[in-house]
Rosetta silent file (secondary structure, phi, psi, omega in degrees, C-alpha in Angstrom):
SEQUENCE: XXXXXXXXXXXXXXXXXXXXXXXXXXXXXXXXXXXXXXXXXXXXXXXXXXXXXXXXXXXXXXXXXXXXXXXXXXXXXXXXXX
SCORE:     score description
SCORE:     0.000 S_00000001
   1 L     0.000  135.802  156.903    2.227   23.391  -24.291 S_00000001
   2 E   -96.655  151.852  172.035    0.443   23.443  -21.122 S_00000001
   3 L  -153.482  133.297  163.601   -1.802   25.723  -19.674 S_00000001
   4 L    -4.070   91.390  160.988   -3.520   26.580  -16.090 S_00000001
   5 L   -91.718 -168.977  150.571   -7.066   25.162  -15.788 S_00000001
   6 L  -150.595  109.847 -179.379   -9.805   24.835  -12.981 S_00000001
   7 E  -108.350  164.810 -146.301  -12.497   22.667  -11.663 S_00000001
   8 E  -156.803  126.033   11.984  -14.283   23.889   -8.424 S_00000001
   9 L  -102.033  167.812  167.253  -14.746   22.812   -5.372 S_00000001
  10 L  -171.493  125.794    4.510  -11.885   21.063   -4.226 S_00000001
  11 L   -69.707  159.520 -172.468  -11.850   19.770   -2.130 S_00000001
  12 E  -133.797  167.475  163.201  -15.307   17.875   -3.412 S_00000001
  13 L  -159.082   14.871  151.120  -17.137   14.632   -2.507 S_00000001
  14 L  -120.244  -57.493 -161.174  -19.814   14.783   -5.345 S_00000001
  15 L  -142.084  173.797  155.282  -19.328   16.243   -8.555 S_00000001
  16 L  -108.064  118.018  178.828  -16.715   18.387  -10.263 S_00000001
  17 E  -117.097  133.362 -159.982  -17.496   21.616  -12.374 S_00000001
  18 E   -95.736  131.422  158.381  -15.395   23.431  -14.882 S_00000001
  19 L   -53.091  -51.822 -176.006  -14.359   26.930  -15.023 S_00000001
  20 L  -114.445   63.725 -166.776  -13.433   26.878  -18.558 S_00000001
  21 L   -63.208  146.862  162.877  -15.408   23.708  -20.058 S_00000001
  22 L   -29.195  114.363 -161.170  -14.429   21.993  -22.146 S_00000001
  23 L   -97.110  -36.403  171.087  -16.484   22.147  -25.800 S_00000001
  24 L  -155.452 -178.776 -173.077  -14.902   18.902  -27.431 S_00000001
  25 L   111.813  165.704  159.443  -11.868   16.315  -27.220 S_00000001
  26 E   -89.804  147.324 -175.722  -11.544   13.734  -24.762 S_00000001
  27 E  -111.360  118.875  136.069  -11.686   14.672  -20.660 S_00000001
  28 E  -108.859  165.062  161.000   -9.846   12.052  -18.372 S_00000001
  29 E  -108.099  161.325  161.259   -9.420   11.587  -14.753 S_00000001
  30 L  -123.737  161.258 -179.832   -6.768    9.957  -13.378 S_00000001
  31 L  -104.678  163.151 -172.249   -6.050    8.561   -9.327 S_00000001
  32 L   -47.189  -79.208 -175.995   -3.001    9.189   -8.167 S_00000001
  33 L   -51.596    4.123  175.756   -1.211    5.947   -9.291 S_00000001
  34 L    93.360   42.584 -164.630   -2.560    6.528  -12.797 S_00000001
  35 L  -106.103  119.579 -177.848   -5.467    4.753  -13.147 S_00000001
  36 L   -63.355  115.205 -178.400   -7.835    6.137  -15.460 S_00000001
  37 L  -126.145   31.424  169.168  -11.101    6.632  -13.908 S_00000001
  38 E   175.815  157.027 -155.970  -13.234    8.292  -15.971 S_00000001
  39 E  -145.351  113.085  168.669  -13.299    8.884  -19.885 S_00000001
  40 E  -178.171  151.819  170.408  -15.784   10.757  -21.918 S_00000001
  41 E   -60.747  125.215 -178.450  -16.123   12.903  -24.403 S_00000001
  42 L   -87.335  165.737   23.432  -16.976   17.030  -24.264 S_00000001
  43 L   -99.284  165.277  178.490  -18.616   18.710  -24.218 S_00000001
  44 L  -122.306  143.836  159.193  -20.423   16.577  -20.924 S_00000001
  45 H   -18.111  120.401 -170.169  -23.483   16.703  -19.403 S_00000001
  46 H    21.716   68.645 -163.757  -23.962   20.012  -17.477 S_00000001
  47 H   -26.572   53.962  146.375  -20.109   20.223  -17.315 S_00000001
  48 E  -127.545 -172.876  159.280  -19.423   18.445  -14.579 S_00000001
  49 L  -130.222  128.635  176.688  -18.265   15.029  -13.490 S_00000001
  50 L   -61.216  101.363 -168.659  -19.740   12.840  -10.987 S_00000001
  51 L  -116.969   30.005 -167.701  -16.954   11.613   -8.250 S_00000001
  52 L   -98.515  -13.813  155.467  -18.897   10.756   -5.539 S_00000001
  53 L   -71.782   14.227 -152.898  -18.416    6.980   -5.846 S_00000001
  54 L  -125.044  159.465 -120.355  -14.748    7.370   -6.109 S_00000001
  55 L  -124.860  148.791 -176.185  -12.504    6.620   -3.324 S_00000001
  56 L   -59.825  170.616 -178.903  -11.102    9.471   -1.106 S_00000001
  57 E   122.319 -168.625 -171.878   -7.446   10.993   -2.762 S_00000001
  58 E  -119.595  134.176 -173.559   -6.076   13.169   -5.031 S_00000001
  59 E  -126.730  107.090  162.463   -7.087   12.969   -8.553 S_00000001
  60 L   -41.543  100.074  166.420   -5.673   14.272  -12.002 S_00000001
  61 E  -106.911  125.829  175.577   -7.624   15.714  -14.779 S_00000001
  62 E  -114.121 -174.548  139.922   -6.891   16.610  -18.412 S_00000001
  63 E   166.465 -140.282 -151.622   -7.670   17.803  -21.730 S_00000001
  64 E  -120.890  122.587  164.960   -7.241   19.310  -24.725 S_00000001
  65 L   -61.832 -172.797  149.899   -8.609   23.008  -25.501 S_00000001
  66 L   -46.529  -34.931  173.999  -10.146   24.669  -28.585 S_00000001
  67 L  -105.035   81.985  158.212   -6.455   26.145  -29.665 S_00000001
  68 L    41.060   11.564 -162.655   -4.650   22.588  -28.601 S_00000001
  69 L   -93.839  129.758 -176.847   -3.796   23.533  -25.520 S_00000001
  70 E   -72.035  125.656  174.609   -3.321   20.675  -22.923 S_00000001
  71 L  -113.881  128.074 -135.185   -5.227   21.796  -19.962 S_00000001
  72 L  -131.185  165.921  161.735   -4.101   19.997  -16.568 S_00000001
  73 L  -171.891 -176.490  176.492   -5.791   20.647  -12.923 S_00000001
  74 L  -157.293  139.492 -150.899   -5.869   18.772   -9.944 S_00000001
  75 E  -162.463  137.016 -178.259   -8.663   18.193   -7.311 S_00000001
  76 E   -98.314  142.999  158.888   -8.763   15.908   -3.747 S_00000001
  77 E  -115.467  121.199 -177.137  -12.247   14.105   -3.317 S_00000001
  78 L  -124.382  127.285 -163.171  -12.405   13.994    0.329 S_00000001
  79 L  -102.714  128.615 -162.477  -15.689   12.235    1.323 S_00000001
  80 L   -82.179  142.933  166.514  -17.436   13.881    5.000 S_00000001
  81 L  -114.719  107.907 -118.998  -16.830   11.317    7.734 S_00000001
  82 L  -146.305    0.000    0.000  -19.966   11.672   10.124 S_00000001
């Protein structure tokens, strides 16, 4: 089963922060084509993740809740062009 997450802001061009964080389980991101680009275990450091080295686009994130529930979002890192 899936169910409705959120990470905030998005668009972003530093970090990512969770509405609901995650307390254990694996977190990934993914890039569009499906590249994994970040891995790590929860709960994480001040529950966010650091994207600011990561190439402008749209990026996938999952994981798995406290009742099993696959938790899905989606978030653009758009980088300020100046």
């Amino acid at each position: 089963a899936t169910s409705q997450a959120w990470v905030f802001p998005n668009p972003t061009n530093e970090r990512i922060h969770f509405v609901k964080p995650p307390e254990s389980g694996l977190v990934s991101v993914m890039d569009i084509s499906g590249q994994v680009v970040f891995s790590g275990e929860a709960p994480l450091p001040l529950n966010t993740i650091d994207c600011s080295q990561w190439v402008d686009g749209l990026y996938l994130i999952q994981w798995r809740d406290s009742d099993g529930l696959w938790m899905l979002d989606q978030f653009i890192v758009q980088h300020s062009r100046w």
